[in-house]
Coordinates of C-alpha atoms in Angstrom, one line a residue:
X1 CA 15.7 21.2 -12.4
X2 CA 12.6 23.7 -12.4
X3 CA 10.5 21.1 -14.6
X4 CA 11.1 18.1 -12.3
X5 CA 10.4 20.6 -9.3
X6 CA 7.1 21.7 -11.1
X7 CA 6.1 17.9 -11.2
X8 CA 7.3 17.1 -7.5
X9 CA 6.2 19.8 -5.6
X10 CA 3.1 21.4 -6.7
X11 CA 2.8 23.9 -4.1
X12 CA -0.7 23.4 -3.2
X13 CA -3.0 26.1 -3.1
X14 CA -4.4 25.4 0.2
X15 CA -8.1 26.7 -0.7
X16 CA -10.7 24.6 0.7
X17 CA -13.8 24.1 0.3
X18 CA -16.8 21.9 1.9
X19 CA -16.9 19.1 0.0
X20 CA -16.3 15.0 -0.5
X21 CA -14.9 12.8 -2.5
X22 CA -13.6 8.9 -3.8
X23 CA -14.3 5.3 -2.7
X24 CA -17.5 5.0 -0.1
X25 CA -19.2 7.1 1.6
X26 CA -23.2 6.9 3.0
X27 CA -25.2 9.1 5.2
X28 CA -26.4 8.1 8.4
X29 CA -29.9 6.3 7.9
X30 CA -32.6 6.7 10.9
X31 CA -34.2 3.6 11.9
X32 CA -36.9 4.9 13.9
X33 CA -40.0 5.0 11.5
X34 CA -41.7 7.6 14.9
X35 CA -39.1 9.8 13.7
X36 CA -40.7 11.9 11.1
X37 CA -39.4 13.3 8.1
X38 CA -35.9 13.4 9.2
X39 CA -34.1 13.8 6.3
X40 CA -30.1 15.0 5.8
X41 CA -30.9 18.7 5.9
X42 CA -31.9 18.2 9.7
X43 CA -29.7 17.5 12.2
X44 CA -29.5 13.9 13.4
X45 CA -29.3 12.9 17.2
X46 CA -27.8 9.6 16.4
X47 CA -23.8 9.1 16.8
X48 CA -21.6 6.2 14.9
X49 CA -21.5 2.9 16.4
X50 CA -19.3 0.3 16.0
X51 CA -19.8 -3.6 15.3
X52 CA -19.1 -5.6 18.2
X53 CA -16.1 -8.4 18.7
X54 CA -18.3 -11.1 18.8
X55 CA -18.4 -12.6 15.5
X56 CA -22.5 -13.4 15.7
X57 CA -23.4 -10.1 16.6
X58 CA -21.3 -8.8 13.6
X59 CA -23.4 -11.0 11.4
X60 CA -26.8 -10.0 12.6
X61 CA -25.3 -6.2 11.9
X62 CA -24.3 -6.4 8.5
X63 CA -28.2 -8.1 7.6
X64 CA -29.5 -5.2 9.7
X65 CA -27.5 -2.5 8.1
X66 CA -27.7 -4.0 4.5
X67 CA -31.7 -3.9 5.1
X68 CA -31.9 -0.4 5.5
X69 CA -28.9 0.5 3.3
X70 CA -30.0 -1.6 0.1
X71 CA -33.5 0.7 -0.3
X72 CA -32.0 3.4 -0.5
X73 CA -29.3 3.2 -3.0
X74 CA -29.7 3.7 -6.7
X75 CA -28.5 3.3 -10.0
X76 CA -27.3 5.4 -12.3
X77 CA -27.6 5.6 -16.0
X78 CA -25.7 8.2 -18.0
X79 CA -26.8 9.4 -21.2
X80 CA -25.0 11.4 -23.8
X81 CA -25.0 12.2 -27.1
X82 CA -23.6 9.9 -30.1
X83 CA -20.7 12.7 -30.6
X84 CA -20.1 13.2 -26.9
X85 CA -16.1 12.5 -25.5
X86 CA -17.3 12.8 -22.0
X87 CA -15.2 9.6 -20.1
X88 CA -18.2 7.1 -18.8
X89 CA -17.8 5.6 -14.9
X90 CA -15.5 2.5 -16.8
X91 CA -13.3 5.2 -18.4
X92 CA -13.3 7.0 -15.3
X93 CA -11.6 4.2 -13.3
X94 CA -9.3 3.1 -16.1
X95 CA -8.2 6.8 -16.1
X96 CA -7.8 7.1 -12.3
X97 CA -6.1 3.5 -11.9
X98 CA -5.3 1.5 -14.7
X99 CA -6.9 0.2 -17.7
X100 CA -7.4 -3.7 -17.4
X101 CA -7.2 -3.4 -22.0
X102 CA -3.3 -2.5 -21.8
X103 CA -3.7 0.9 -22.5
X104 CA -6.5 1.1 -24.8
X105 CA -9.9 1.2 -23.3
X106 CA -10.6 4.9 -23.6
X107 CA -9.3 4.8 -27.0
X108 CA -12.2 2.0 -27.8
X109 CA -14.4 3.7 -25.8
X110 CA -14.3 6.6 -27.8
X111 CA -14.5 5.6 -31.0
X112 CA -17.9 3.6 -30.5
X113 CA -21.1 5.4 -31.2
X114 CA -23.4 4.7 -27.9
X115 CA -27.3 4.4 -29.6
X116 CA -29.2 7.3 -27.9
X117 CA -31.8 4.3 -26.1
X118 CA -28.8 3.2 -24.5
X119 CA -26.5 5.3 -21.8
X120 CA -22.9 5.4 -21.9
X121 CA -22.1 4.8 -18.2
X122 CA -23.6 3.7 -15.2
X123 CA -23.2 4.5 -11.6
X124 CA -24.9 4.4 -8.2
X125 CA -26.6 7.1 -6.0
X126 CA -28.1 7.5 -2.4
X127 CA -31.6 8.6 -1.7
X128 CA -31.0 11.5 1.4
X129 CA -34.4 13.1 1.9
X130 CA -37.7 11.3 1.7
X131 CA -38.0 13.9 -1.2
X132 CA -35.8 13.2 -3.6
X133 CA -33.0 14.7 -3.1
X134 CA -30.2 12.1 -4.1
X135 CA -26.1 12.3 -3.6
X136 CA -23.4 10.8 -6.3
X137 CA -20.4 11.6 -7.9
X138 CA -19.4 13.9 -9.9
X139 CA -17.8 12.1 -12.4
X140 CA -21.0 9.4 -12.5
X141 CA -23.4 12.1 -14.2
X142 CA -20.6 14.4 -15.9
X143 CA -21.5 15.2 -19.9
X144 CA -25.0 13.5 -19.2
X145 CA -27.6 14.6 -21.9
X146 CA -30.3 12.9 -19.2
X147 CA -29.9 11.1 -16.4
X148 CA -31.9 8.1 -15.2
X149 CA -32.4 7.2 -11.4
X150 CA -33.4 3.6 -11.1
X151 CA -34.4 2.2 -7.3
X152 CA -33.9 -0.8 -5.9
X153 CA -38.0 -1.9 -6.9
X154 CA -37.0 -1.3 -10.1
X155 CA -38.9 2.4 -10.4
X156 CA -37.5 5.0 -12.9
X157 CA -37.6 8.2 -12.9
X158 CA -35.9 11.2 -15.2
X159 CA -33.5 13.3 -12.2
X160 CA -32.6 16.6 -12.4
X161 CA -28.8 17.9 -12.0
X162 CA -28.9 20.1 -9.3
X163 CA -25.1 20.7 -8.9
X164 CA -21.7 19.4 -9.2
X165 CA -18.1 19.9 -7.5
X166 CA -15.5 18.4 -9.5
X167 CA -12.9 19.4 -6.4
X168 CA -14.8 16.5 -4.1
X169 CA -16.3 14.5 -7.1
X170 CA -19.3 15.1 -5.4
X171 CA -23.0 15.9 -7.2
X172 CA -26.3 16.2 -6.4
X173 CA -29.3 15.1 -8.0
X174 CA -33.4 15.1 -7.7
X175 CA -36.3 12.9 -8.9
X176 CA -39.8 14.0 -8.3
X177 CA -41.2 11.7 -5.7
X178 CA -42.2 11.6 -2.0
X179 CA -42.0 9.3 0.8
X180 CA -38.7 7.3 -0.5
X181 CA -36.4 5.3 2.0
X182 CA -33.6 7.6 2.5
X183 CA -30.1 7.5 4.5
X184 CA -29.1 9.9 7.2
X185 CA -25.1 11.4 7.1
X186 CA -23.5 10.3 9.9
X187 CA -20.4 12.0 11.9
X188 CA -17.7 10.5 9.6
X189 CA -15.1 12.1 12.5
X190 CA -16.0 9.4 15.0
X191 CA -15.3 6.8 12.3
X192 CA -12.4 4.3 13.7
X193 CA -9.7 2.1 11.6
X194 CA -10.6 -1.5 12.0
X195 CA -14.1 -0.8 12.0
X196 CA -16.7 -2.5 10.3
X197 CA -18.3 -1.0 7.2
X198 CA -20.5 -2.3 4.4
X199 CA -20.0 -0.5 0.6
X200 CA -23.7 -0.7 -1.2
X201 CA -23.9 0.1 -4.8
X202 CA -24.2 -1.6 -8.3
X203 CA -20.9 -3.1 -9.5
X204 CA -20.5 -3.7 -13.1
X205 CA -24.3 -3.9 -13.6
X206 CA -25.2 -6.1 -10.3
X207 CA -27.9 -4.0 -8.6
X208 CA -28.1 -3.8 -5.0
X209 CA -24.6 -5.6 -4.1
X210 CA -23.5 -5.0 -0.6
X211 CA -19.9 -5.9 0.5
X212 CA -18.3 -5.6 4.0
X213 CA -14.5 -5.1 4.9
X214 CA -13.0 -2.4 7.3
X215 CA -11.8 1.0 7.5
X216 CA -8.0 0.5 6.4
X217 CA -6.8 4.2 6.9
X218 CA -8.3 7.6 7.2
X219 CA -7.2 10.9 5.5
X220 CA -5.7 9.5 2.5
X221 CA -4.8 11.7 -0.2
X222 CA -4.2 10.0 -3.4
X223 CA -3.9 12.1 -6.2
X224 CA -6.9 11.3 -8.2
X225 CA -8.3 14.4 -8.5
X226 CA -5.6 16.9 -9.0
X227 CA -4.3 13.8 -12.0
X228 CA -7.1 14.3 -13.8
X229 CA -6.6 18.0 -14.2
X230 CA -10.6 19.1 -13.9
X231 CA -10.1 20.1 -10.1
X232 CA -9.1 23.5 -9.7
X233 CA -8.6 23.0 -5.5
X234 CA -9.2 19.4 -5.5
X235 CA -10.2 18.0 -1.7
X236 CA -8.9 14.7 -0.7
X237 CA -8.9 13.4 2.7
X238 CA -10.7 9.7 1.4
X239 CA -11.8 7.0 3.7
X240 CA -10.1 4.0 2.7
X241 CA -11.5 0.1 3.2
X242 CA -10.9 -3.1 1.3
X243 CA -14.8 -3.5 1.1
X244 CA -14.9 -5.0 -2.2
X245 CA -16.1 -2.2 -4.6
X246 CA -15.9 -2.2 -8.4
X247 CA -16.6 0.3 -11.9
X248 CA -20.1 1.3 -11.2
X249 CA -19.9 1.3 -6.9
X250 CA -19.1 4.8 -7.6
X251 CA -21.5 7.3 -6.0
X252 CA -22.8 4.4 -3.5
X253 CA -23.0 4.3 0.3
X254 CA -20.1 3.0 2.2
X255 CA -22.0 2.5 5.8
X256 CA -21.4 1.2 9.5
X257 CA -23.3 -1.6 11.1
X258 CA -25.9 0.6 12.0
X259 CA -26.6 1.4 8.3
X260 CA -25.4 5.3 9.2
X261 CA -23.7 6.6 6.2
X262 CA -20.2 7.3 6.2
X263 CA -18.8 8.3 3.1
X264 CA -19.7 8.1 -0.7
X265 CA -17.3 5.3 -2.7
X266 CA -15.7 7.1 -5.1
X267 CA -12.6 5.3 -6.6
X268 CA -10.4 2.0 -6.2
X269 CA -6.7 1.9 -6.3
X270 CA -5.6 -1.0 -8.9
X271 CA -3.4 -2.0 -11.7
X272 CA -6.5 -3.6 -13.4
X273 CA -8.9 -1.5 -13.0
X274 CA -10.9 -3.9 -11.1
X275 CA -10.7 -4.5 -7.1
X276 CA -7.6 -5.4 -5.6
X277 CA -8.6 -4.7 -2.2
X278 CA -8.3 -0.6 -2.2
X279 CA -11.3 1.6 -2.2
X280 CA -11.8 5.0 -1.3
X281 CA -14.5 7.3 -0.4
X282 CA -15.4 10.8 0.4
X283 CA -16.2 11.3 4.1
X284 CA -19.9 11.7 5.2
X285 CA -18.9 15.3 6.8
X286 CA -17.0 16.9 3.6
X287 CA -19.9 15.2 1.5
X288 CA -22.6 16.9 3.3
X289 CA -21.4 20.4 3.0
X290 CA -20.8 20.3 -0.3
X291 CA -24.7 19.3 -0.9
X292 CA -25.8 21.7 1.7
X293 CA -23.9 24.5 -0.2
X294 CA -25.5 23.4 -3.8
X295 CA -28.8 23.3 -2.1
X296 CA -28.6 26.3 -0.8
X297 CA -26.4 28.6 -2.4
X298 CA -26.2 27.0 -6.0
X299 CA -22.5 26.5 -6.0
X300 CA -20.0 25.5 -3.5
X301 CA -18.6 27.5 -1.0
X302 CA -15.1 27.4 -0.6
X303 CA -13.2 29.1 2.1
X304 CA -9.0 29.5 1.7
X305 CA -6.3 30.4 4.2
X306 CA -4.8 31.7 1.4
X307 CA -1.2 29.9 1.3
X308 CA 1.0 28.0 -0.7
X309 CA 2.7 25.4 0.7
X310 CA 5.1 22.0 0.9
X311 CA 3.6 18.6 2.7
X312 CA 6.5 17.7 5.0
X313 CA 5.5 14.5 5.0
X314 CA 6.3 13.5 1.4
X315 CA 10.1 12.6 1.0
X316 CA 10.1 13.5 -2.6
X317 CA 9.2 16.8 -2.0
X318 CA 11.1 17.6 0.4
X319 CA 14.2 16.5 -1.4
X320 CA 12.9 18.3 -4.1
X321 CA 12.4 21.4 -2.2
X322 CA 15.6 21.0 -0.4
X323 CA 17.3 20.9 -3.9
X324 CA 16.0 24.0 -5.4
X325 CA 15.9 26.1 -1.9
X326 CA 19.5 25.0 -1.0
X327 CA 17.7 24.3 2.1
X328 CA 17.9 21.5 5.0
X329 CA 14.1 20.5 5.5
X330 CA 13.7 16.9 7.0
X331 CA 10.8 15.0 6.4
X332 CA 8.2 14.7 8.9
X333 CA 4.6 15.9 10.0
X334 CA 2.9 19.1 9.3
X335 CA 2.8 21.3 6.1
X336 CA 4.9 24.7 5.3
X337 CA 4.0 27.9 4.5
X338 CA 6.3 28.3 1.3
X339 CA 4.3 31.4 0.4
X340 CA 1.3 33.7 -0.1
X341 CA -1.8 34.5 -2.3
X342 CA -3.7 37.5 -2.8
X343 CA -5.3 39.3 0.2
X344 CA -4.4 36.3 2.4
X345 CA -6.1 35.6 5.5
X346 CA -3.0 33.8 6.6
X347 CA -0.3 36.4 5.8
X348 CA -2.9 39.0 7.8
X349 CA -3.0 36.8 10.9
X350 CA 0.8 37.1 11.2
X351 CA 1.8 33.8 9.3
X352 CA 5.2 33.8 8.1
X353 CA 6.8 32.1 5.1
X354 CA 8.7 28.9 6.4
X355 CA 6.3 28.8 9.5
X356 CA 4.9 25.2 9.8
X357 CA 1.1 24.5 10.1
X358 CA 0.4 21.8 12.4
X359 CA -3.1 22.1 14.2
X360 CA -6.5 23.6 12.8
X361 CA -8.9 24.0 15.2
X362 CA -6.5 21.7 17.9
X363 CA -6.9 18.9 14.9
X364 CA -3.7 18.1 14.1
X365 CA -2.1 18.4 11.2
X366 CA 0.3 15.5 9.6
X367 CA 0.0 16.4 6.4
X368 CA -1.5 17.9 3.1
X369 CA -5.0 15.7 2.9
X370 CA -5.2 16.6 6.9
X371 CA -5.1 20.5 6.1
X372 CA -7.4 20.2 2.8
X373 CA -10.3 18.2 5.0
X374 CA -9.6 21.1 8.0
X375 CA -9.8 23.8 6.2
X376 CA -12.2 22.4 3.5
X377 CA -15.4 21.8 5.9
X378 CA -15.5 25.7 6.0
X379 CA -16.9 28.6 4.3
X380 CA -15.8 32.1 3.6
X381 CA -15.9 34.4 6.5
X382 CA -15.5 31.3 9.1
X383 CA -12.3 31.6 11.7
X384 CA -10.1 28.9 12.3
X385 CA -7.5 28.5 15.0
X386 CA -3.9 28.0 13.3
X387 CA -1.4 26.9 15.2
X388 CA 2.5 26.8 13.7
X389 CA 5.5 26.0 15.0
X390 CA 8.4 29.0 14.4
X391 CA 11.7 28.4 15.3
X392 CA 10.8 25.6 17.4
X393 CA 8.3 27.8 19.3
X394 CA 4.4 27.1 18.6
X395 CA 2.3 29.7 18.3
X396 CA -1.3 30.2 18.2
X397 CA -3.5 32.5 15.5
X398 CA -7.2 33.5 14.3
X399 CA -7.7 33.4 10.5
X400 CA -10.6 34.2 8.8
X401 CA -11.5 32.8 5.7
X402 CA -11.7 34.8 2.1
X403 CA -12.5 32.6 -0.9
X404 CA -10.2 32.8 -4.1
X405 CA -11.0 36.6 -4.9
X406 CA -10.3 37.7 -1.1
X407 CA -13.9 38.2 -0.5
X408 CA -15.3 37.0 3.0
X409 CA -19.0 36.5 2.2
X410 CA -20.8 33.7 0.6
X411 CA -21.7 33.6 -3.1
X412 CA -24.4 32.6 -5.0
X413 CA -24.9 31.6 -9.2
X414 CA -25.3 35.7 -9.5
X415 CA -22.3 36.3 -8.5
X416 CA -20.6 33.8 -10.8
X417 CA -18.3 35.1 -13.4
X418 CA -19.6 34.5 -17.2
X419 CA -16.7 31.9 -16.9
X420 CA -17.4 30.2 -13.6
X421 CA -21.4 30.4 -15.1
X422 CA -20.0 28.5 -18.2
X423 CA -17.4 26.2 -17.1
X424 CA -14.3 27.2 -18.6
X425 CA -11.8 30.1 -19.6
X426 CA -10.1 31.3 -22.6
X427 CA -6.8 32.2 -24.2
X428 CA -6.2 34.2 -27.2
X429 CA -5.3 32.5 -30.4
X430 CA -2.2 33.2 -32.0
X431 CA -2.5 35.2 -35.4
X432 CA 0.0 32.8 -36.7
X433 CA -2.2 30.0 -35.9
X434 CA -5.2 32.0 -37.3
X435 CA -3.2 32.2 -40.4
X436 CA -2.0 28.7 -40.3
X437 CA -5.8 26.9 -40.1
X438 CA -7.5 29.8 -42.0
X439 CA -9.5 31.4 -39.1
X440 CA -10.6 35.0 -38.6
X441 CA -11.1 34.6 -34.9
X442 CA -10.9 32.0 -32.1
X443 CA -10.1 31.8 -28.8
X444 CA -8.8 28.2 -26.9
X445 CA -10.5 26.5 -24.3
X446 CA -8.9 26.0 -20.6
X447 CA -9.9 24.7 -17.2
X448 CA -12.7 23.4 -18.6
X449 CA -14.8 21.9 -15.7
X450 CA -16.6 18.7 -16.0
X451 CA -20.2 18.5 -16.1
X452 CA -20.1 22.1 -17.1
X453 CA -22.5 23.3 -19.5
X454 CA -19.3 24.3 -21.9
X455 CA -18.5 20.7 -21.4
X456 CA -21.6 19.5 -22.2
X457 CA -21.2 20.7 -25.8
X458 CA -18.5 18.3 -26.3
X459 CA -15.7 21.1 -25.7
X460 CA -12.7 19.7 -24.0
X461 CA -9.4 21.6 -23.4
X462 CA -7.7 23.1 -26.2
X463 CA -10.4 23.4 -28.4
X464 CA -10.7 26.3 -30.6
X465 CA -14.3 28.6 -30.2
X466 CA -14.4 30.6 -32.7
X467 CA -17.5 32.5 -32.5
X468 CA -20.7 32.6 -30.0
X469 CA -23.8 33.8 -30.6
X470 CA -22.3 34.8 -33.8
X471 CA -19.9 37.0 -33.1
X472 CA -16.3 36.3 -33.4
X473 CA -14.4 35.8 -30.3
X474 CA -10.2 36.4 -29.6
X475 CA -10.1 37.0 -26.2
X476 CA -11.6 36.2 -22.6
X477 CA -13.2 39.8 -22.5
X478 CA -15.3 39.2 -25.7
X479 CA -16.7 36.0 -24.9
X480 CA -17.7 37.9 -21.2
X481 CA -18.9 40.9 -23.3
X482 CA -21.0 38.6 -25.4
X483 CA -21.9 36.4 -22.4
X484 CA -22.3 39.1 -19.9
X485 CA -25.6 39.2 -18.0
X486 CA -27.2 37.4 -21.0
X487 CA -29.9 35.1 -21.0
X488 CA -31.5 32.1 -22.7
X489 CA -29.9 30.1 -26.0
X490 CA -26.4 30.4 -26.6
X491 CA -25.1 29.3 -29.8
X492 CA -21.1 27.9 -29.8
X493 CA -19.0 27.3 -32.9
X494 CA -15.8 25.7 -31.9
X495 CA -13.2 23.3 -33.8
X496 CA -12.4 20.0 -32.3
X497 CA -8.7 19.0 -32.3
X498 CA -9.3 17.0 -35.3
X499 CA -10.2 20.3 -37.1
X500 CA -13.5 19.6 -37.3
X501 CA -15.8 22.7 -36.9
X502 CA -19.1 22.3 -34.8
X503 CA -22.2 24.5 -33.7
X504 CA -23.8 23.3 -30.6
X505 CA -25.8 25.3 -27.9
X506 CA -26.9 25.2 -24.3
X507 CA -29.3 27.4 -22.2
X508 CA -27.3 30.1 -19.8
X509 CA -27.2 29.2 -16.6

């Protein structure tokens, strides 16, 4: 009973973050060339509008948006070592929805040798500031060795990783250039379903492909992130539209008929792994924070009310919860407190466990993606107004936000733990085990976060690191003692799950 429970109802940690994520998603491009150097950091003026009924008119808007959507989106190219197990953008959407070989494909994947002239995946980008500055996914430039931006005249250029957020799927990137086309986020709140939208990227290796469909649903949590295991607090509130999008739209623009960005196309829903008519992509709004937070801060800043809690809208957990509570929960909307974290800023505003959550900020509240995309647009320190219904009696309350360690202040990379630096944490290793395999030390590898620079190395979870920088390791206090306020080269010996043993470095962050 408690293992089915533990895979029903997954009591979501409701930290949130800024952030963005899946199938589609552009900024808002301005049209005005009088304008200046607008780029996304700035403010834009402009609001969404929508393509009008008359069928001509729609036509002239998808040429006009296409035009000024098509220069600014860019491809991709991934590379990674011969050794690396890093998943390319094909392996990521077998993973997420299918694999079109039966089962197979990552296997095959795996066990070819990419040449190093050659890069392992490919995926698209948009261009945001006339500078450089260029938004993706995260799981588009994860385990890259280099990254290659190509534009739409067929310029290269070698881009810098600025940052990543596994919990959107959301990255940010920079080539060294001025003056470039660039798109503009848009308000991705005043998006409508039924409205038209173009999704702009490069499709299993066609360059500049634009598609149009319509926004099929908004808010839609599907699970992709928290299946994959590499979000610790995934976000998911995705725009959804049957725009055609394929393996490599990832990281593209999904746009109106103005050409404003709307979201960043993430991830399609298929037994194939191809289109069958469901794409998803991270909002414009939760994508723009997240960059704005790398940009400025270095990391992401993630702000928590600090609950646990059961999304009354799913039937399965309901029963489930009903089951192991003895309890008589219908289904419906909003989401319930089940319980409390650590120096919540819920439980201090007076929130009760069973109370149930279902406004932030007078937005309401049906259900889990709905709470995530509330909450997740702010930072530590911010106040949001929760309303909750108690006995049939709504009430409403001021929280202020704390991030995972209770703290209500932003951070920065200084203030990263040697773990959080790294990208990963560590368990002892059983002396038995030690004994077993013949080892004098090691320690196992856990959480470890994609694109990190632990990942980078070719360390996935459950590896064994046995020593760095040449001293042995058993626990997660030597590796920070060793780590700790250090600096420049770090050396890693680790054994794969094959038992073979490796030495491979990266520079401290």
């Amino acid at each position: 009973m408690k293992s089915t429970l533990k895979k029903l109802l997954p009591f979501a940690v409701v930290g949130v973050m800024s952030g963005a994520t899946t199938v589609g998603a552009l900024q808002y491009f301005n049209h005005d060339s009088n304008n200046g150097d607008q780029s996304y950091f700035t403010k834009s003026a402009s609001s969404v509008s929508f393509a009008g009924m008359n069928s001509g008119a729609v036509g002239d808007d998808f040429v006009k948006a296409a035009k000024t959507t098509v220069p600014a989106v860019v491809t991709i190219k991934n590379y990674q070592s011969r050794t690396s197990s890093r998943a390319s953008e094909q392996d990521m959407f077998d993973f997420f929805f299918g694999d079109p070989f039966g089962g197979k494909g990552q296997q095959r994947q795996k066990q070819q040798q990419t040449p190093d002239n050659m890069p392992s995946g490919m995926g698209s980008g948009v261009i945001i500031s006339p500078d450089g500055y260029i938004i993706s996914n995260n799981h588009v430039v994860a385990g890259a060795n280099k990254l290659e931006v190509v534009l739409s005249n067929k310029k290269s250029y070698i881009a810098t990783l600025i940052g990543t957020d596994p919990n959107t799927d959301i990255s940010l990137l920079k080539i060294e250039e001025k003056g470039l086309p660039y798109l503009n986020f848009a308000n991705s709140d005043n998006i409508d379903v039924g409205q038209w939208v173009l999704a702009v990227g490069n499709p299993l290796g066609l360059n500049s492909t634009v598609t149009a469909g319509i926004v099929s649903a908004k808010g839609r949590g599907i699970g992709i992130l928290s299946s994959q295991g590499k979000a610790a607090n995934p976000i998911e509130s995705f725009i959804q539209t049957d725009a055609a999008i394929n393996p490599g739209n990832s990281g593209g623009a999904l746009v109106n008929t103005n050409g404003d960005l709307i979201g960043i196309n993430s991830a399609i829903q298929s037994t194939t792994g191809y289109y069958q008519g469901y794409g998803f992509a991270v909002p414009a709004n939760l994508a723009r924070k997240i960059v704005e937070d790398i940009k400025n801060f270095g990391i992401v800043q993630r702000g928590f009310l600090g609950v646990t809690s059961l999304d009354l809208s799913n039937d399965q957990l309901v029963a489930a919860y009903n089951k192991q509570e003895k309890a008589n929960l219908k289904v419906g909307s909003g989401v319930l407190v089940t319980g409390f974290g650590e120096n919540s800023g819920a439980e201090s505003s007076g929130l009760k466990k069973g109370d149930i959550i279902n406004k932030i900020d007078n937005i309401a509240i049906t259900d889990f993606a709905d709470l995530s995309m509330a909450v997740g647009s702010k930072r530590p320190g911010d106040k949001v107004q929760v309303t909750y219904s108690r006995n049939g009696k709504d009430t409403t309350t001021t929280v202020t936000l704390r991030d995972q360690k209770g703290g209500t202040s932003t951070r920065t990379k200084a203030d990263l733990s040697v773990s959080e630096k790294i990208g990963a944490e560590f368990e002892p290793l059983s002396e038995r085990f030690k004994t077993d395999y013949g080892l004098n030390s090691g320690v196992v590898a856990k959480n470890v976060t994609e694109g990190s620079e632990i990942a980078k190395i070719g360390i996935v979870d459950n590896y064994i690191v046995v020593e760095i920088n040449g001293k042995p390791v058993n626990s997660q206090k030597d590796v920070e003692k060793v780590l700790d306020k250090y600096s420049g080269n770090v050396s890693v010996k680790f054994v794969d799950a094959y038992g073979q043993i490796y030495t491979r470095g990266f520079k401290m962050p």
